[in-house]
Amino acid sequence: MKYVWVTLSAIVFSVTLLHAQKPDKPTSAETYHELQKLNFLGTALYVAAHPDDENTSLISYMSNHEKARTVYLSMTRGDGGQNLIGSELRELLGVLRTEELLAARHMDGGEQRFTRANDFGFSKHPNETLKIWDKEKVLADVVWTIRKIKPDVIVNRFDHRTPGSTHGHHTSSAVLSVEAFDIANNPEVYAEQLEYTTPWQPKRIFYNTSWWQYGSQEAFEKVDKSGMVSLDVGTYYPELGLSNNEIAAMARSQHLCQGFGRLTDRGSSMEYIELLKGDMPKNNDVFDGINTTWSRVKGGAAVGEILYAVEKNFNFRNPEKHLTELVKAYQLLQKVEDEHWRTLKSEELQTLILNCAGLYLEASSAEASATPGSMAKVNFEAINRSANAITLKSISLSGISENSTPDQVLADNIKSNFDISFTVPATTNYTSPYWLNDPGTLGTYTVNDQMLIGKPETPSAFTAIFALEINGVAINIEKPVIYRYSKPDKGEVYEPFAILPEATSKIDEKVLIFASADTKDVQVKIRAGKNDVSGNVVLNHPEGWMVTPSSIPFSIAQKGEEISVSFKVSPPQSGSEGKISPVITIGNKTYDKELVEINYDHIPKQSILLPSEAKVVRMNIQKSGEHIAYIMGAGDNVPESLEQIGYQVHLIDPNDIQIGSLDKYDAVVVGIRAYNVVDALKFKQPILFDYVEKGGTMIVQYNTAGRWARQFENIAPYDLTLSNDRVTDENAKVNILAKNNSLVNFPNAITEKDFDGWVQERGLYFPSEWSADFTPVLEMGDEGESQTQGSLLVAPYGEGHYIYTGLSFFRELPVGVSGAYKLFANMLSVGKDEVKKESNVKG
């Protein structure tokens, strides 16, 4: 596991810690950098639409050069995007991208916030976006963020004045930000929020413009920049040994699932922010005219007098020499009336005190998880690596009556260990992303707790409180309870301590296709959340379907162990759709959740509890052929979906493709964005085309036009030009152009009704130009736009067929869209109708 932040530990200067990250161990130079930030009382809010929309260069500059508290507000968690590193999509992708954003902020020193907006996919206009998002709810969240963060300046990533010129989510983020700027200080607007916060008026709001807004660097050089602030974000930080560019690149590289890994760079680099509202700052100083000193708050001057002197005379060789002054400043800070700054700066000052004292505090669970009502044990470590008088008075856990009262002096460099065993309260919430706990809408997540809205993660189930006395002053330090262990191949690993149900269930196949009335065995996996779990499981099913047996008993001895039980599921004779859902009964309690774990090296392990269910579809579907070769691209679940309708799918490593090695397959399918991410394909194109020429079928699913693409000149055997054309309305009307083509006739008759029930979109990155050898099969378009014919193209090549499609089968098949299955089966069967006719003639 490669934690870049191990060697750059104190690049995180944010108060909010990532759950389960390895603890920061800053050098004295990095501690000094934190002190500089402590002495700056100013806040910047950066606003955009998605994870990876943020300008990490500007966020890092505001945080590390200006020393401002810098927060990125992303309207969405990126649920509607694609995934380059795995198969997580929709809400699971949103969880992954949330953690990647937190990893990015860990690098650039910013903080992270969200609204309840759901990334429902590409939108061409803010009018559509704001209607689907429920503008009032999302606007309320932006106002809430402003009132809670209290930014002095806001910077929008996108331009609110150019609707329709970019992604509708992009423009909407700016529209909402500008509107919130005007109303956040009005106590009559969203008055219910004022139970928890106060109105706030930022001083100015900017738009983060650049040359691309004007078409070229040359055009931008001619633009009147009198209304802009110019910032050289290529500055170098000697105390960190890094330039701002390098930090920004490392932060940007955390967006791995979106393919944003990049090289670091160095040197002068200009950013421009255009003033939208408020007064124009002087001398390119974003915080001009804003008091960012300790005198900003009543009672703060006395605190500042101490802390400015510490900064001026900082002892890099022995930072503990400043502990007496820091503790005195902390004592004075508690008397400051301004709750906002008192809370914020107290947390920063606590961190500084810990770092200067070399004081290490940790709370680690003995196990990775526990269940409500079960016993748990937390181990505590405390070590003072300074000569200062520090006493550990007590240790407690939030919401737990048990505690430890060592009342012990922590001697210099002598480690002390304690533990607390307790019963997890039955009312303890499960560990799962809070925004997924209740059903939402297409555009908005449901969050009923106002204090959770905007938070990047669900708060830790348990927090340890270390009650310290430092130089006679009481200071309480809070640390989330984590799970720490070691692995031979990874070393020390930190994970969140999770609270999970006694048992969870899972059906691996999220869609079960019944192409006939035959009964299928459906496996239900049951996982124990504690030792010695016994109960029964039933499988709820739609009307008209039959399930036997009605109930199955089970018993599991070991926590974490998983067993499988099998139900026989019989569909009705005619078409039907519905859901089957396992329900576990243990004693008088029932459990109906599936546990999904996301575990990549660059983010903390995530535990997500979702409804345990699978979609069942009875459809009459025909197919030709049996063996399909699949070349995986950026990751999708299409192979599993094809297996549902009886194909044997063989995953092929492109490096293994040789002349003749594909001849045994009825078709070769290339996964989404394969030409964007699989370099080996450019060497295998001649072999693939040879396979087609000899009678094979090759299906290529969508690839992006540029952005991540390696430049393939021959993605098809004929001329084919990809574009950014897409149809985002999943209900857009579809016309069948080539009514006699086998793709819409064999072996399944395709009608316009087969495009009912599609999700998120029709398709994306359709070709805009193609050779006359291709036949366009379909025509479609979003409302108010011209029809496009590039969604499904087929061409004969030699004795075989080549198909290119931008239709979003990778979204439709995994959710069981019947028409998508029928159309894909026809694509795999292309040419087989002619073989069948010839066979009949010979017969």
mmCIF file of N, CA, C and O in Angstrom, residues 653-683:
data_model
loop_
_atom_site.group_PDB
_atom_site.id
_atom_site.type_symbol
_atom_site.label_atom_id
_atom_site.label_comp_id
_atom_site.label_asym_id
_atom_site.label_seq_id
_atom_site.Cartn_x
_atom_site.Cartn_y
_atom_site.Cartn_z
ATOM 1 N N ASP A 653 -6.849 -11.489 -22.251
ATOM 2 C CA ASP A 653 -5.769 -10.521 -22.082
ATOM 3 C C ASP A 653 -5.286 -10.128 -23.481
ATOM 4 O O ASP A 653 -4.856 -10.981 -24.260
ATOM 5 N N PRO A 654 -5.369 -8.830 -23.824
ATOM 6 C CA PRO A 654 -4.950 -8.413 -25.170
ATOM 7 C C PRO A 654 -3.535 -8.849 -25.531
ATOM 8 O O PRO A 654 -3.234 -9.100 -26.708
ATOM 9 N N ASN A 655 -2.668 -8.963 -24.531
ATOM 10 C CA ASN A 655 -1.290 -9.374 -24.809
ATOM 11 C C ASN A 655 -1.203 -10.808 -25.309
ATOM 12 O O ASN A 655 -0.206 -11.197 -25.919
ATOM 13 N N ASP A 656 -2.254 -11.598 -25.035
ATOM 14 C CA ASP A 656 -2.250 -13.005 -25.440
ATOM 15 C C ASP A 656 -2.853 -13.235 -26.826
ATOM 16 O O ASP A 656 -2.874 -14.364 -27.310
ATOM 17 N N ILE A 657 -3.367 -12.177 -27.445
ATOM 18 C CA ILE A 657 -4.017 -12.329 -28.747
ATOM 19 C C ILE A 657 -2.964 -12.587 -29.825
ATOM 20 O O ILE A 657 -2.016 -11.810 -29.998
ATOM 21 N N GLN A 658 -3.132 -13.687 -30.537
ATOM 22 C CA GLN A 658 -2.235 -14.056 -31.633
ATOM 23 C C GLN A 658 -3.073 -14.438 -32.851
ATOM 24 O O GLN A 658 -4.285 -14.663 -32.739
ATOM 25 N N ILE A 659 -2.457 -14.500 -34.007
ATOM 26 C CA ILE A 659 -3.154 -14.921 -35.221
ATOM 27 C C ILE A 659 -3.811 -16.284 -34.975
ATOM 28 O O ILE A 659 -3.157 -17.234 -34.550
ATOM 29 N N GLY A 660 -5.116 -16.331 -35.197
ATOM 30 C CA GLY A 660 -5.854 -17.579 -35.058
ATOM 31 C C GLY A 660 -6.383 -17.863 -33.678
ATOM 32 O O GLY A 660 -7.235 -18.741 -33.503
ATOM 33 N N SER A 661 -5.899 -17.119 -32.641
ATOM 34 C CA SER A 661 -6.316 -17.440 -31.274
ATOM 35 C C SER A 661 -7.761 -17.069 -30.997
ATOM 36 O O SER A 661 -8.357 -17.563 -30.036
ATOM 37 N N LEU A 662 -8.352 -16.226 -31.849
ATOM 38 C CA LEU A 662 -9.731 -15.810 -31.629
ATOM 39 C C LEU A 662 -10.729 -16.586 -32.479
ATOM 40 O O LEU A 662 -11.943 -16.404 -32.331
ATOM 41 N N ASP A 663 -10.242 -17.432 -33.359
ATOM 42 C CA ASP A 663 -11.130 -18.079 -34.324
ATOM 43 C C ASP A 663 -12.194 -18.951 -33.672
ATOM 44 O O ASP A 663 -13.259 -19.189 -34.260
ATOM 45 N N LYS A 664 -11.950 -19.429 -32.466
ATOM 46 C CA LYS A 664 -12.895 -20.334 -31.806
ATOM 47 C C LYS A 664 -14.086 -19.600 -31.187
ATOM 48 O O LYS A 664 -15.022 -20.233 -30.709
ATOM 49 N N TYR A 665 -14.044 -18.268 -31.200
ATOM 50 C CA TYR A 665 -15.109 -17.502 -30.553
ATOM 51 C C TYR A 665 -16.151 -17.041 -31.564
ATOM 52 O O TYR A 665 -15.825 -16.674 -32.696
ATOM 53 N N ASP A 666 -17.411 -17.026 -31.115
ATOM 54 C CA ASP A 666 -18.499 -16.560 -31.983
ATOM 55 C C ASP A 666 -18.468 -15.044 -32.162
ATOM 56 O O ASP A 666 -18.995 -14.528 -33.146
ATOM 57 N N ALA A 667 -17.923 -14.340 -31.179
ATOM 58 C CA ALA A 667 -17.807 -12.880 -31.282
ATOM 59 C C ALA A 667 -16.731 -12.414 -30.315
ATOM 60 O O ALA A 667 -16.427 -13.082 -29.315
ATOM 61 N N VAL A 668 -16.165 -11.268 -30.635
ATOM 62 C CA VAL A 668 -15.222 -10.592 -29.743
ATOM 63 C C VAL A 668 -15.842 -9.253 -29.361
ATOM 64 O O VAL A 668 -16.228 -8.466 -30.235
ATOM 65 N N VAL A 669 -15.960 -9.010 -28.052
ATOM 66 C CA VAL A 669 -16.535 -7.762 -27.562
ATOM 67 C C VAL A 669 -15.448 -6.969 -26.851
ATOM 68 O O VAL A 669 -14.721 -7.508 -26.000
ATOM 69 N N VAL A 670 -15.319 -5.710 -27.210
ATOM 70 C CA VAL A 670 -14.326 -4.828 -26.601
ATOM 71 C C VAL A 670 -15.047 -3.943 -25.581
ATOM 72 O O VAL A 670 -16.020 -3.262 -25.901
ATOM 73 N N GLY A 671 -14.578 -3.969 -24.326
ATOM 74 C CA GLY A 671 -15.230 -3.248 -23.235
ATOM 75 C C GLY A 671 -15.129 -1.751 -23.361
ATOM 76 O O GLY A 671 -14.382 -1.206 -24.188
ATOM 77 N N ILE A 672 -15.861 -1.063 -22.503
ATOM 78 C CA ILE A 672 -15.922 0.402 -22.566
ATOM 79 C C ILE A 672 -14.529 1.010 -22.364
ATOM 80 O O ILE A 672 -13.758 0.578 -21.531
ATOM 81 N N ARG A 673 -14.215 1.969 -23.196
ATOM 82 C CA ARG A 673 -12.994 2.769 -23.141
ATOM 83 C C ARG A 673 -11.714 1.942 -23.217
ATOM 84 O O ARG A 673 -10.661 2.362 -22.756
ATOM 85 N N ALA A 674 -11.824 0.760 -23.816
ATOM 86 C CA ALA A 674 -10.630 -0.087 -23.903
ATOM 87 C C ALA A 674 -9.516 0.599 -24.684
ATOM 88 O O ALA A 674 -8.342 0.500 -24.330
ATOM 89 N N TYR A 675 -9.876 1.304 -25.750
ATOM 90 C CA TYR A 675 -8.858 1.976 -26.555
ATOM 91 C C TYR A 675 -8.289 3.198 -25.844
ATOM 92 O O TYR A 675 -7.260 3.738 -26.257
ATOM 93 N N ASN A 676 -8.950 3.628 -24.774
ATOM 94 C CA ASN A 676 -8.432 4.737 -23.985
ATOM 95 C C ASN A 676 -7.428 4.282 -22.935
ATOM 96 O O ASN A 676 -6.573 5.055 -22.517
ATOM 97 N N VAL A 677 -7.555 3.030 -22.495
ATOM 98 C CA VAL A 677 -6.771 2.615 -21.332
ATOM 99 C C VAL A 677 -5.879 1.394 -21.561
ATOM 100 O O VAL A 677 -5.020 1.103 -20.735
ATOM 101 N N VAL A 678 -6.076 0.664 -22.659
ATOM 102 C CA VAL A 678 -5.295 -0.558 -22.893
ATOM 103 C C VAL A 678 -4.337 -0.319 -24.054
ATOM 104 O O VAL A 678 -4.718 -0.384 -25.224
ATOM 105 N N ASP A 679 -3.094 -0.055 -23.734
ATOM 106 C CA ASP A 679 -2.111 0.264 -24.766
ATOM 107 C C ASP A 679 -1.885 -0.894 -25.730
ATOM 108 O O ASP A 679 -1.630 -0.688 -26.917
ATOM 109 N N ALA A 680 -1.961 -2.126 -25.217
ATOM 110 C CA ALA A 680 -1.642 -3.292 -26.045
ATOM 111 C C ALA A 680 -2.553 -3.418 -27.250
ATOM 112 O O ALA A 680 -2.180 -4.031 -28.263
ATOM 113 N N LEU A 681 -3.741 -2.827 -27.178
ATOM 114 C CA LEU A 681 -4.692 -2.982 -28.282
ATOM 115 C C LEU A 681 -4.166 -2.398 -29.593
ATOM 116 O O LEU A 681 -4.504 -2.879 -30.673
ATOM 117 N N LYS A 682 -3.346 -1.360 -29.498
ATOM 118 C CA LYS A 682 -2.881 -0.743 -30.746
ATOM 119 C C LYS A 682 -1.976 -1.684 -31.540
ATOM 120 O O LYS A 682 -1.828 -1.527 -32.746
ATOM 121 N N PHE A 683 -1.413 -2.672 -30.836
ATOM 122 C CA PHE A 683 -0.577 -3.647 -31.534
ATOM 123 C C PHE A 683 -1.390 -4.843 -32.041
ATOM 124 O O PHE A 683 -0.891 -5.629 -32.845
#
